[in-house]
mmCIF file of C-alpha atoms and ligand atoms in Angstrom:
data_model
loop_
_atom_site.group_PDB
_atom_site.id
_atom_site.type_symbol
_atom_site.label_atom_id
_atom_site.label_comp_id
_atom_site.label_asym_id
_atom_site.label_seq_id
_atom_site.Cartn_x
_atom_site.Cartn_y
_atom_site.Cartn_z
ATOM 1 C CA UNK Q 77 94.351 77.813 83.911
ATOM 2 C CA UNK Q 78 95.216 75.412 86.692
ATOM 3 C CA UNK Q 79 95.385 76.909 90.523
ATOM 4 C CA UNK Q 80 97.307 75.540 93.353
ATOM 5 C CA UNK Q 81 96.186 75.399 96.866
ATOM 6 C CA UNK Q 82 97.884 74.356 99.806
ATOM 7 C CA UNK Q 83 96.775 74.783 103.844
ATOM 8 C CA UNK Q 84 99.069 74.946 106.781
ATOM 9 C CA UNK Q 85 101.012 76.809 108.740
ATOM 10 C CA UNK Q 86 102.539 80.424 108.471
ATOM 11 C CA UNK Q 87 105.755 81.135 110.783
ATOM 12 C CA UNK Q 88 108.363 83.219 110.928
ATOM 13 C CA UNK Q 89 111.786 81.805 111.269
ATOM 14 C CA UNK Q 90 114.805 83.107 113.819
ATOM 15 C CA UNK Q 91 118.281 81.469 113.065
ATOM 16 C CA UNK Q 92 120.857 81.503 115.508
ATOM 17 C CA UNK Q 93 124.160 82.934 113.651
ATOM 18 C CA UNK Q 94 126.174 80.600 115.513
ATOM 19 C CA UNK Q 95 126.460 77.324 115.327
ATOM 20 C CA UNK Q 96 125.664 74.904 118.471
ATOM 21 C CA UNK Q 97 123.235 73.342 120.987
ATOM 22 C CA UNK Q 98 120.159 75.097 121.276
ATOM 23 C CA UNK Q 99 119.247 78.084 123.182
ATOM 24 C CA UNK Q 100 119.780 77.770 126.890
ATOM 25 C CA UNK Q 101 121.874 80.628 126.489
ATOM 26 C CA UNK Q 102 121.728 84.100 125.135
ATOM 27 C CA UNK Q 103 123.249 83.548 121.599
ATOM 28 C CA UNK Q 104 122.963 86.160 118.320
ATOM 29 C CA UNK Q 105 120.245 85.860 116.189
ATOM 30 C CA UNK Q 106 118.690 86.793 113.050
ATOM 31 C CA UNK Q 107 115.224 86.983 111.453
ATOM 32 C CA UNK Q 108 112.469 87.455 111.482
ATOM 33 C CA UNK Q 109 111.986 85.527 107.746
ATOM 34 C CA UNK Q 110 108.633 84.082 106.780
ATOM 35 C CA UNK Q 111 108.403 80.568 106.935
ATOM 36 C CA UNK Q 112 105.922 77.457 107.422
ATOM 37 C CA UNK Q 113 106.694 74.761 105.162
ATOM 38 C CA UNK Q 114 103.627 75.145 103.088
ATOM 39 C CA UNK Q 115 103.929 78.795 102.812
ATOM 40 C CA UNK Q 116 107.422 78.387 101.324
ATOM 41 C CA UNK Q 117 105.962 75.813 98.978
ATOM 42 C CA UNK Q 118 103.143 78.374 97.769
ATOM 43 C CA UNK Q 119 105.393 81.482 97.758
ATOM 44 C CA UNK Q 120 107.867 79.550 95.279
ATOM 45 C CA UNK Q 121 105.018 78.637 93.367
ATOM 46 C CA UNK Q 122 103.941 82.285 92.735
ATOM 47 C CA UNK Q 123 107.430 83.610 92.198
ATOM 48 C CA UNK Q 124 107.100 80.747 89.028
ATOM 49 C CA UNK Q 125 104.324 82.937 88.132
ATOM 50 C CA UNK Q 126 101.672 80.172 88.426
ATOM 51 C CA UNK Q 127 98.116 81.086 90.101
ATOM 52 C CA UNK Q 128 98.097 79.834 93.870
ATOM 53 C CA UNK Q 129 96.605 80.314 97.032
ATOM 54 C CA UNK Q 130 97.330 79.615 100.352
ATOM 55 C CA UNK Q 131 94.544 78.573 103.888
ATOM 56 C CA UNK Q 132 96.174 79.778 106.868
ATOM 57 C CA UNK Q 133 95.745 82.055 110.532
ATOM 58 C CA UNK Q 134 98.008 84.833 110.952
ATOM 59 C CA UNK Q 135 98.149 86.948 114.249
ATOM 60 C CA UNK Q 136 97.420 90.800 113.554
ATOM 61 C CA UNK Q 137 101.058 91.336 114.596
ATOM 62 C CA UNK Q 138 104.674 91.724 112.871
ATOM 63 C CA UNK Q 139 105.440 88.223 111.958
ATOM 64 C CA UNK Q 140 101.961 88.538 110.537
ATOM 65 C CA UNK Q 141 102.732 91.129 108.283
ATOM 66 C CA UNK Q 142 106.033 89.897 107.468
ATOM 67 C CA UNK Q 143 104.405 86.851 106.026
ATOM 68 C CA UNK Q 144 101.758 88.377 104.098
ATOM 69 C CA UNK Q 145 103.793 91.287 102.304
ATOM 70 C CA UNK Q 146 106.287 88.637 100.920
ATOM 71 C CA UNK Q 147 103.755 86.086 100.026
ATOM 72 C CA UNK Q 148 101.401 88.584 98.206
ATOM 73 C CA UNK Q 149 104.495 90.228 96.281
ATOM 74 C CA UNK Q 150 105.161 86.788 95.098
ATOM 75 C CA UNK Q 151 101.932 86.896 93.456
ATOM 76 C CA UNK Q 152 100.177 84.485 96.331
ATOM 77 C CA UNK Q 153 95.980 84.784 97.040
ATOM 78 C CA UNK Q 154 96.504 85.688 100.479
ATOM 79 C CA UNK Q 155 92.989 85.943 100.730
ATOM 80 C CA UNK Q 156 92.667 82.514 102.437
ATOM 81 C CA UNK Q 157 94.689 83.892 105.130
ATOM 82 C CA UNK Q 158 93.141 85.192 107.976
ATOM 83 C CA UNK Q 159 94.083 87.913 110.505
ATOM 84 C CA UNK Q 160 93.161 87.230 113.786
ATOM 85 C CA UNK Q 161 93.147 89.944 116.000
ATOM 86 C CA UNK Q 162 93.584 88.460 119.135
ATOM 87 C CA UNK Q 163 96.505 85.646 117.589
ATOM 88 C CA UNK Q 164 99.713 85.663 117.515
ATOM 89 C CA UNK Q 165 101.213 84.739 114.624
ATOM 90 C CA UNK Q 166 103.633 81.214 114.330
ATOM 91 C CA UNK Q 167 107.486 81.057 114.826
ATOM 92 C CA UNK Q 168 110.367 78.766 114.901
ATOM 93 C CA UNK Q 169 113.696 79.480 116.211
ATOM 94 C CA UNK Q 170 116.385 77.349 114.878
ATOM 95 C CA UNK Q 171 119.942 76.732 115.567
ATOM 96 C CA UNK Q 172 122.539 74.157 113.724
ATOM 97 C CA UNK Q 173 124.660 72.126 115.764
ATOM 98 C CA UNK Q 174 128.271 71.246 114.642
ATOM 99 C CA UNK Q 175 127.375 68.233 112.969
ATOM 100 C CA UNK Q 176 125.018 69.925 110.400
ATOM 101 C CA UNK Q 177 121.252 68.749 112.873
ATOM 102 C CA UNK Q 178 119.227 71.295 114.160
ATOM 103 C CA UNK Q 179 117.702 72.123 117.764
ATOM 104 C CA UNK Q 180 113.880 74.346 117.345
ATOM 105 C CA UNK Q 181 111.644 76.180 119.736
ATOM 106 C CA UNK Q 182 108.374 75.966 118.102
ATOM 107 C CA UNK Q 183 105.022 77.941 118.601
ATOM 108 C CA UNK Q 184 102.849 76.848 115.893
ATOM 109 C CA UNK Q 185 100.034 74.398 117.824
ATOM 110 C CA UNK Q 186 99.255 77.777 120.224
ATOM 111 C CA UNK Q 187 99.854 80.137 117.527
ATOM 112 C CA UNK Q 188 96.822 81.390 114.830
ATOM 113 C CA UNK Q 189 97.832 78.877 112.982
ATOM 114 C CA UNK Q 190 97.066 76.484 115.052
ATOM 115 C CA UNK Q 191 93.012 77.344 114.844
ATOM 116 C CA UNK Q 192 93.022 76.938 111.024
ATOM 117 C CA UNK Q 193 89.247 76.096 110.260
ATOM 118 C CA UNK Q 194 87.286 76.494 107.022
ATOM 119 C CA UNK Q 195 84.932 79.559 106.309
ATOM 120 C CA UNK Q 196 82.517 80.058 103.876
ATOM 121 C CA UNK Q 197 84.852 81.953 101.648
ATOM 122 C CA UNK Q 198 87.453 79.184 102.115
ATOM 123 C CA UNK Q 199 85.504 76.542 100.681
ATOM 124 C CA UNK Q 200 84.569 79.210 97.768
ATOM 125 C CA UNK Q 201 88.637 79.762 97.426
ATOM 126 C CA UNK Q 202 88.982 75.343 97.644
ATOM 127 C CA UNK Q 203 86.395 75.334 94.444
ATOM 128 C CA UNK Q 204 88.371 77.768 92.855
ATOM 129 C CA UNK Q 205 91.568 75.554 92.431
ATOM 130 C CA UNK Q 206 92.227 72.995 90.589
ATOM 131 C CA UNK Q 207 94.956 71.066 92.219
ATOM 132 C CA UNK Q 208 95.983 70.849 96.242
ATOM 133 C CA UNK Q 209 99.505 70.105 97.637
ATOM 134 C CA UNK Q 210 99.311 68.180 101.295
ATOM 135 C CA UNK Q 211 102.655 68.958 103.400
ATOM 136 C CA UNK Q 212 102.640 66.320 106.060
ATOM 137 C CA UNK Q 213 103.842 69.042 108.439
ATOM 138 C CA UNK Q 214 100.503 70.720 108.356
ATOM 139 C CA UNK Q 215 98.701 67.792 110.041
ATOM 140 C CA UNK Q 216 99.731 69.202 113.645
ATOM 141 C CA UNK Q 217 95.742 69.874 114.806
ATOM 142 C CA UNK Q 218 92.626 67.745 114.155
ATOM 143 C CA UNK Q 219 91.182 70.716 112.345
ATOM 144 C CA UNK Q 220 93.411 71.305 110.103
ATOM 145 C CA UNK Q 221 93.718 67.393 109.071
ATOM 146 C CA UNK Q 222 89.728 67.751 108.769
ATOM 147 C CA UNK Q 223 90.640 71.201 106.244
ATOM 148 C CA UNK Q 224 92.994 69.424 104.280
ATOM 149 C CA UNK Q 225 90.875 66.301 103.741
ATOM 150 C CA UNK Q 226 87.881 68.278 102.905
ATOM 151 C CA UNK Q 227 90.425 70.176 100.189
ATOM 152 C CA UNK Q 228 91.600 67.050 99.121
ATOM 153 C CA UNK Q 229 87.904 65.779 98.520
ATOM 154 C CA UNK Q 230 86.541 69.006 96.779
ATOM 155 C CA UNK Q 231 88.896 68.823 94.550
ATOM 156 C CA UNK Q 232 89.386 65.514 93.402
ATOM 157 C CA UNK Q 233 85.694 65.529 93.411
ATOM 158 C CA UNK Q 234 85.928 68.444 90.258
ATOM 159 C CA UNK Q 235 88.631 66.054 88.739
ATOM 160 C CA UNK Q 236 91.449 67.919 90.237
ATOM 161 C CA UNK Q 237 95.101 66.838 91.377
ATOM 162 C CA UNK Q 238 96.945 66.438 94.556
ATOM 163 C CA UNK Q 239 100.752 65.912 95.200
ATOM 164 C CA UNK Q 240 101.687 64.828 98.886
ATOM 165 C CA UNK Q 241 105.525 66.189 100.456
ATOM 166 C CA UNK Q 242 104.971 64.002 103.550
ATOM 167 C CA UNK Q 243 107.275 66.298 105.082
ATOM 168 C CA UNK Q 244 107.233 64.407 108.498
ATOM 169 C CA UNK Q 245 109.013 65.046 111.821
ATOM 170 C CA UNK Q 246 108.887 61.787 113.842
ATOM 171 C CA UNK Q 247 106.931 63.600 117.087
ATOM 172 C CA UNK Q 248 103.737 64.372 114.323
ATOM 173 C CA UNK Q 249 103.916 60.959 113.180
ATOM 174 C CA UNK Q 250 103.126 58.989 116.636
ATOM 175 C CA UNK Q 251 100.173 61.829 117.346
ATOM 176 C CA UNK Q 252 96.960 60.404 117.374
ATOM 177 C CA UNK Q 253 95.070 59.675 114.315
ATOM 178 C CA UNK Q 254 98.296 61.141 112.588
ATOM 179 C CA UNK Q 255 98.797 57.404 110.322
ATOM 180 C CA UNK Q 256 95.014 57.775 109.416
ATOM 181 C CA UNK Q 257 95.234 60.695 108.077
ATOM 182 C CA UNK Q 258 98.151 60.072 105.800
ATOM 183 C CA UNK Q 259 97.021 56.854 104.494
ATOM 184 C CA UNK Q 260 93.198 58.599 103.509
ATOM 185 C CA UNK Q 261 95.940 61.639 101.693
ATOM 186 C CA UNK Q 262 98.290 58.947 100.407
ATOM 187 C CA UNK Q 263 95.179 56.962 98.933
ATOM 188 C CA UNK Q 264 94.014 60.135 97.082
ATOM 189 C CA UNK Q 265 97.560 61.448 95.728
ATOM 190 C CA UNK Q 266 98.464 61.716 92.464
ATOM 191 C CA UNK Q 267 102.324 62.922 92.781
ATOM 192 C CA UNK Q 268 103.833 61.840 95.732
ATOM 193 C CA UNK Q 269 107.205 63.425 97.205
ATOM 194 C CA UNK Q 270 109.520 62.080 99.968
ATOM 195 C CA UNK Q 271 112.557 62.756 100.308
ATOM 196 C CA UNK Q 272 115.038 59.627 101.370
ATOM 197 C CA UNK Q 273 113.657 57.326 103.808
ATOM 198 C CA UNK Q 274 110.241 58.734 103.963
ATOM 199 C CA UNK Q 275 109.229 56.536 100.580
ATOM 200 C CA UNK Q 276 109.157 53.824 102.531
ATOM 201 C CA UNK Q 277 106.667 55.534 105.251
ATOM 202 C CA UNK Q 278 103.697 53.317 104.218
ATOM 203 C CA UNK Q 279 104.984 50.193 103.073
ATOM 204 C CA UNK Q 280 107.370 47.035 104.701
ATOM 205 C CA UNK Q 281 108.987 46.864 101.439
ATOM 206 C CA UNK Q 282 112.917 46.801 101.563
ATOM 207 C CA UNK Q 283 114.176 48.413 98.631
ATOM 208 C CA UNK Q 284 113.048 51.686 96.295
ATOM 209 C CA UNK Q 285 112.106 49.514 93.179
ATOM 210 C CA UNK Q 286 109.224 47.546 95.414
ATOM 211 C CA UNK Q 287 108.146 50.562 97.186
ATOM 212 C CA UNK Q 288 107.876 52.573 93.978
ATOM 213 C CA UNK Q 289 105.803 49.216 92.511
ATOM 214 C CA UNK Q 290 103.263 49.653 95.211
ATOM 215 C CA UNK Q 291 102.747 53.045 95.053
ATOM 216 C CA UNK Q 292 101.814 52.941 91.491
ATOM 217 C CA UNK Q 293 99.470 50.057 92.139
ATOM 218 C CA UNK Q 294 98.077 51.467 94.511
ATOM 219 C CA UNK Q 295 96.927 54.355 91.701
ATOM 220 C CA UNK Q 296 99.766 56.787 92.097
ATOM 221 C CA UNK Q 297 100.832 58.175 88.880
ATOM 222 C CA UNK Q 298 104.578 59.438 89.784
ATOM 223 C CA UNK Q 299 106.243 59.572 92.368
ATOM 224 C CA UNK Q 300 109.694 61.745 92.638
ATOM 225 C CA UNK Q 301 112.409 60.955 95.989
ATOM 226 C CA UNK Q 302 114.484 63.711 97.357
ATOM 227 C CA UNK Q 303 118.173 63.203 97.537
ATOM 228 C CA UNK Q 304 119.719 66.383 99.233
ATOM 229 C CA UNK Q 305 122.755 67.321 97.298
ATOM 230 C CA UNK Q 306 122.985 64.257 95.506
ATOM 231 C CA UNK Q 307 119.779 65.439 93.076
ATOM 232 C CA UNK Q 308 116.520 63.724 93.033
ATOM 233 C CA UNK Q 309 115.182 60.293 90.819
ATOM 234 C CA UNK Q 310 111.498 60.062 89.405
ATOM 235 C CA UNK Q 311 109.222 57.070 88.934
ATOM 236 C CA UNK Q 312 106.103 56.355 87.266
ATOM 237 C CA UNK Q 313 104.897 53.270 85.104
ATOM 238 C CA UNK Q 314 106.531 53.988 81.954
ATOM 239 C CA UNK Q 315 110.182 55.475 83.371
ATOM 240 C CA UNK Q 316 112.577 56.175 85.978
ATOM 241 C CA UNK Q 317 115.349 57.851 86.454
ATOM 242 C CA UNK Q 318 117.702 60.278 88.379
ATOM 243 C CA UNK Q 319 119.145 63.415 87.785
ATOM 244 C CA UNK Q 320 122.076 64.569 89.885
ATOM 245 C CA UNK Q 321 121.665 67.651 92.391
ATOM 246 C CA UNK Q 322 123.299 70.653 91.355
ATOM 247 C CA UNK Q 323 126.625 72.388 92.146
ATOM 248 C CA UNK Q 324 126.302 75.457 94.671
ATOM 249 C CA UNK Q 325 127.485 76.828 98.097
ATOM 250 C CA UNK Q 326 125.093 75.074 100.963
ATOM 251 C CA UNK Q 327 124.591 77.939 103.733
ATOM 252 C CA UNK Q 328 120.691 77.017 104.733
ATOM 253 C CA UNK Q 329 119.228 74.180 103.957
ATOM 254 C CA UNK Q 330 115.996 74.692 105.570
ATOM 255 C CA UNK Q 331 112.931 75.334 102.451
ATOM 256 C CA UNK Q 332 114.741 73.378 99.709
ATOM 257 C CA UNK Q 333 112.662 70.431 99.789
ATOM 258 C CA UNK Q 334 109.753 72.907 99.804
ATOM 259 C CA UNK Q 335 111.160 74.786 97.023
ATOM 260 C CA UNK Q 336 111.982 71.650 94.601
ATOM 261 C CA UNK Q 337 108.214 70.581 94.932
ATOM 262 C CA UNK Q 338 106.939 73.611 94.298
ATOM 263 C CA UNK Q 339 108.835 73.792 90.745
ATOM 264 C CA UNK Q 340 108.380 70.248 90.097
ATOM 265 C CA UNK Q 341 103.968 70.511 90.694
ATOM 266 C CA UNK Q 342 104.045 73.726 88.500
ATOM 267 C CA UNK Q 343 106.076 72.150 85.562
ATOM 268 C CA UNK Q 344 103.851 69.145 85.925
ATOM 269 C CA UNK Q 345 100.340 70.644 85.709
ATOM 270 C CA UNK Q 346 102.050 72.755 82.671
ATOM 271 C CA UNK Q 347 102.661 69.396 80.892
ATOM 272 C CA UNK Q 348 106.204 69.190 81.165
ATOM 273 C CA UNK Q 349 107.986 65.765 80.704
ATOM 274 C CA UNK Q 350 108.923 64.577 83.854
ATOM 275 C CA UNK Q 351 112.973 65.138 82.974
ATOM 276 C CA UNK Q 352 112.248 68.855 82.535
ATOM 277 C CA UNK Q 353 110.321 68.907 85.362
ATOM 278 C CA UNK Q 354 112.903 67.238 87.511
ATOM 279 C CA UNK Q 355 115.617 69.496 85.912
ATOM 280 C CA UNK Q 356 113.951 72.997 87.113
ATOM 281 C CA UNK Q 357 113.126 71.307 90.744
ATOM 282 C CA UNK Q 358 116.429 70.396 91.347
ATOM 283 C CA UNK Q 359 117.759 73.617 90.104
ATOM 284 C CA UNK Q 360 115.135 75.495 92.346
ATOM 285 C CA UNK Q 361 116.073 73.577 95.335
ATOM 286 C CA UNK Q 362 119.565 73.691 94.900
ATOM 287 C CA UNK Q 363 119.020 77.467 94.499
ATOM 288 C CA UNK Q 364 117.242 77.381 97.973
ATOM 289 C CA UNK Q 365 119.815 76.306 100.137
ATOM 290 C CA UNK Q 366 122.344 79.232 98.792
ATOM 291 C CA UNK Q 367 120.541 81.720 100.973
ATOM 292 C CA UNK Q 368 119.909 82.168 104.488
ATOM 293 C CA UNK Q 369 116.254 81.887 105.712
ATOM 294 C CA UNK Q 370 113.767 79.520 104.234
ATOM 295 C CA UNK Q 371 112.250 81.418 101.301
ATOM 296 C CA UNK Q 372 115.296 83.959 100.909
ATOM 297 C CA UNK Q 373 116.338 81.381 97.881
ATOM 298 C CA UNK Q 374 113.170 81.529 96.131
ATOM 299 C CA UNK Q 375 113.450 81.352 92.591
ATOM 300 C CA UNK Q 376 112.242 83.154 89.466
ATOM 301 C CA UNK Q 377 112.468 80.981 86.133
ATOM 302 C CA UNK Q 378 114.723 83.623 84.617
ATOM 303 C CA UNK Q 379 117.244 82.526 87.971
ATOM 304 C CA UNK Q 380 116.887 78.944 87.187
ATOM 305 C CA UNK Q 381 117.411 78.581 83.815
ATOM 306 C CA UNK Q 382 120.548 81.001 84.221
ATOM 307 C CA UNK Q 383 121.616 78.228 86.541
ATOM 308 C CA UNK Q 384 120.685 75.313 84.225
ATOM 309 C CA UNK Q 385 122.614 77.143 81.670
ATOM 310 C CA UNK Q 386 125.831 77.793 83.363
ATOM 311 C CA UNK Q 387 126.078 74.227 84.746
ATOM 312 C CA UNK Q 388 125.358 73.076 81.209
ATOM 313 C CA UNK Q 389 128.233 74.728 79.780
ATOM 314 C CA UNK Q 390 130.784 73.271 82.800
ATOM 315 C CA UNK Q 391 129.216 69.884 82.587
HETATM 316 P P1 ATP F 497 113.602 70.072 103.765
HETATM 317 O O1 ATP F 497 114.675 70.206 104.809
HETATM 318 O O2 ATP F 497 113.286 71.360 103.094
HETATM 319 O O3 ATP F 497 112.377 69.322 104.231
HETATM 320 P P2 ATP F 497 113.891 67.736 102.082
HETATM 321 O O4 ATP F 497 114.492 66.702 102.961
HETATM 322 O O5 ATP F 497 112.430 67.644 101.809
HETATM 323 O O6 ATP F 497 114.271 69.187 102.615
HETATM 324 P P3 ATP F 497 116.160 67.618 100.311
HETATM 325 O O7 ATP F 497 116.371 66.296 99.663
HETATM 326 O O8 ATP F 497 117.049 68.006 101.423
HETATM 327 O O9 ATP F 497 114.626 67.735 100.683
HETATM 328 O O10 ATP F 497 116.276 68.755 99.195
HETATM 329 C C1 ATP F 497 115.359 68.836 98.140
HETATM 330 C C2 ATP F 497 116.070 69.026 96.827
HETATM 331 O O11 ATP F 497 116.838 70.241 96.846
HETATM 332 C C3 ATP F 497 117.062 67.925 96.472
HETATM 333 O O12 ATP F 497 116.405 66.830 95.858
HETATM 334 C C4 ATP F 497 118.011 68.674 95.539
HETATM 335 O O13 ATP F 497 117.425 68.791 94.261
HETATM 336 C C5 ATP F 497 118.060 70.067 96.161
HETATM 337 N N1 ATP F 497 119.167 70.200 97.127
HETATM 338 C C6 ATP F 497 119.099 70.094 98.471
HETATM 339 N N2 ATP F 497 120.308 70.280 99.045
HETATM 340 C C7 ATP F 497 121.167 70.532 98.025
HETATM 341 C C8 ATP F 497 122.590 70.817 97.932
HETATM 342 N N3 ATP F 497 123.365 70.901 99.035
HETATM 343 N N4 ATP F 497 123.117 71.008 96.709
HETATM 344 C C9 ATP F 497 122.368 70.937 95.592
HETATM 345 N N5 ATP F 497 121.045 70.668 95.604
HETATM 346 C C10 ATP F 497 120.436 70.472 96.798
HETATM 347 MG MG1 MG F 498 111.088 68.154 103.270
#
């Protein structure tokens, strides 16, 4: 049975229930919901009912808990998570502006998650899985690049898998030793995930069809772009192809490219072809943004093959 690791941060999220620029002002709120791109990825991974676990620093405080309780109902090993008692744990207030971009106030480099180092029993947990998922937003601290790559390496090394979300903000890319470390990921990925503009991160090609070329001779085997509402297209050496995004109500977007990779790598170490697996990602990310709060629109598969099915019959 295969077993999906990923290591990052854990925050909790505060959205501002008003729309505008940032928070310079005292402006309603709501939250706290758990967050941290990769613990969004690995809580939709559970609620598919696959085996996962997650490497991450918590504070011994409310957002903590918040975190934890969620992520181990989902069926998460939380056991890679650590409780320190002297953190605090990670958060991320966020507030849309008018035109649909968002302002943050972050604490996640001086949060627990920010000390994220590898015990023993970590590196017993790495050897227990079978296939690690690098979120480019976890690189934020030159330990936790040094964590991931040591996943990345213990793994491969037992003939396991990695897919890469490179999940970037522009202020982690310029940090030092930031292009390093993605390259040394990129070079040991085998299922790599941007979304738009990011496939062409680590190339000067010009269009998707050269970009996808040099991935896959560079030894990538597929390679899947994000499209937003528009769906999502895969590529590997014998097909491509798209599949359009699905029909819903966007009220959050925030989680649903973290959602949609979390379907897609489960389907994919199941053996799924890469249509089905596409199908059930774009269904689980479309699902996402319906809800406020990133992992409020987690999926079961019951939830997305009711939504499969009812866009079927309309189609
Ligand atoms: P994130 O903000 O979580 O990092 P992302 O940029 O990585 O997101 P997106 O392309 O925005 O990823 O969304 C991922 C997937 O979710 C899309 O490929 C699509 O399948 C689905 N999706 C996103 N937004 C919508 C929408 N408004 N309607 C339907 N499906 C959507
Ligand atoms: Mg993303």
């Amino acid at each position: 049975m295969s077993k999906i690791l990923t290591i990052g941060e854990i925050l909790v999220e505060i959205v501002a229930t008003e729309s505008g620029n940032g928070f310079r002002e005292a402006i309603p709120l709501i939250g706290p919901f758990p967050s941290g791109a990769p613990a969004i990825f690995i809580d939709q991974v559970g609620r598919l009912g696959q085996e996962c676990a997650i490497i991450s620093r918590v504070g011994d405080d409310d957002f903590g808990h918040v975190n934890l309780d969620r992520l181990k109902s989902d069926g998460v090993d939380i056991s890679g998570i650590e409780i320190m008692p002297q953190g605090t744990t990670g958060s991320a207030f966020v507030r849309y502006r008018k035109d649909g971009s968002r302002a943050f106030v972050f604490n996640i480099r001086n949060s627990a998650c920010g000390t994220i180092d590898l015990s023993p029993d970590a590196l017993r947990l790495i050897d227990s899985c079978t296939h690690m998922h690098v979120m480019g937003s976890a690189l934020y601290a030159p330990s936790i690049v040094t964590s991931i790559l040591t996943a990345v390496e213990r793994i491969k090394a037992r003939g396991g898998t990695v897919s890469f979300d490179p999940n970037l903000r522009p202020e982690i890319l310029d940090s030092p030793g930031m292009r390093d470390a993605l390259k040394t990921v990129l070079a040991k990925t085998d299922l790599f995930m941007p979304s738009g503009e990011e496939l062409f991160l680590f190339t000067d090609a010009k269009t998707e069809e050269v970009a996808v070329a040099e991935l896959l001779a560079a030894g990538i085997r597929a390679t899947v772009v994000k499209r937003g509402a528009s769906g999502a297209s895969y590529f590997d050496s014998q097909s491509s192809f798209t599949l359009p995004g699905f029909k819903v109500e966007e009220v959050d977007p925030t989680g649903a490219g973290d959602c949609f990779g979390a379907a897609f790598v489960t389907f994919w170490l199941a053996g799924a072809e890469p249509r089905e697996a596409l199908l059930h990602a774009n269904a689980c990310g479309a699902r996402a943004v319906t809800k406020v709060g990133p992992m409020e629109g987690a999926s079961t598969r019951a939830e997305l093959e009711a939504l499969i099915a009812s866009q079927r019959k309309h189609a």
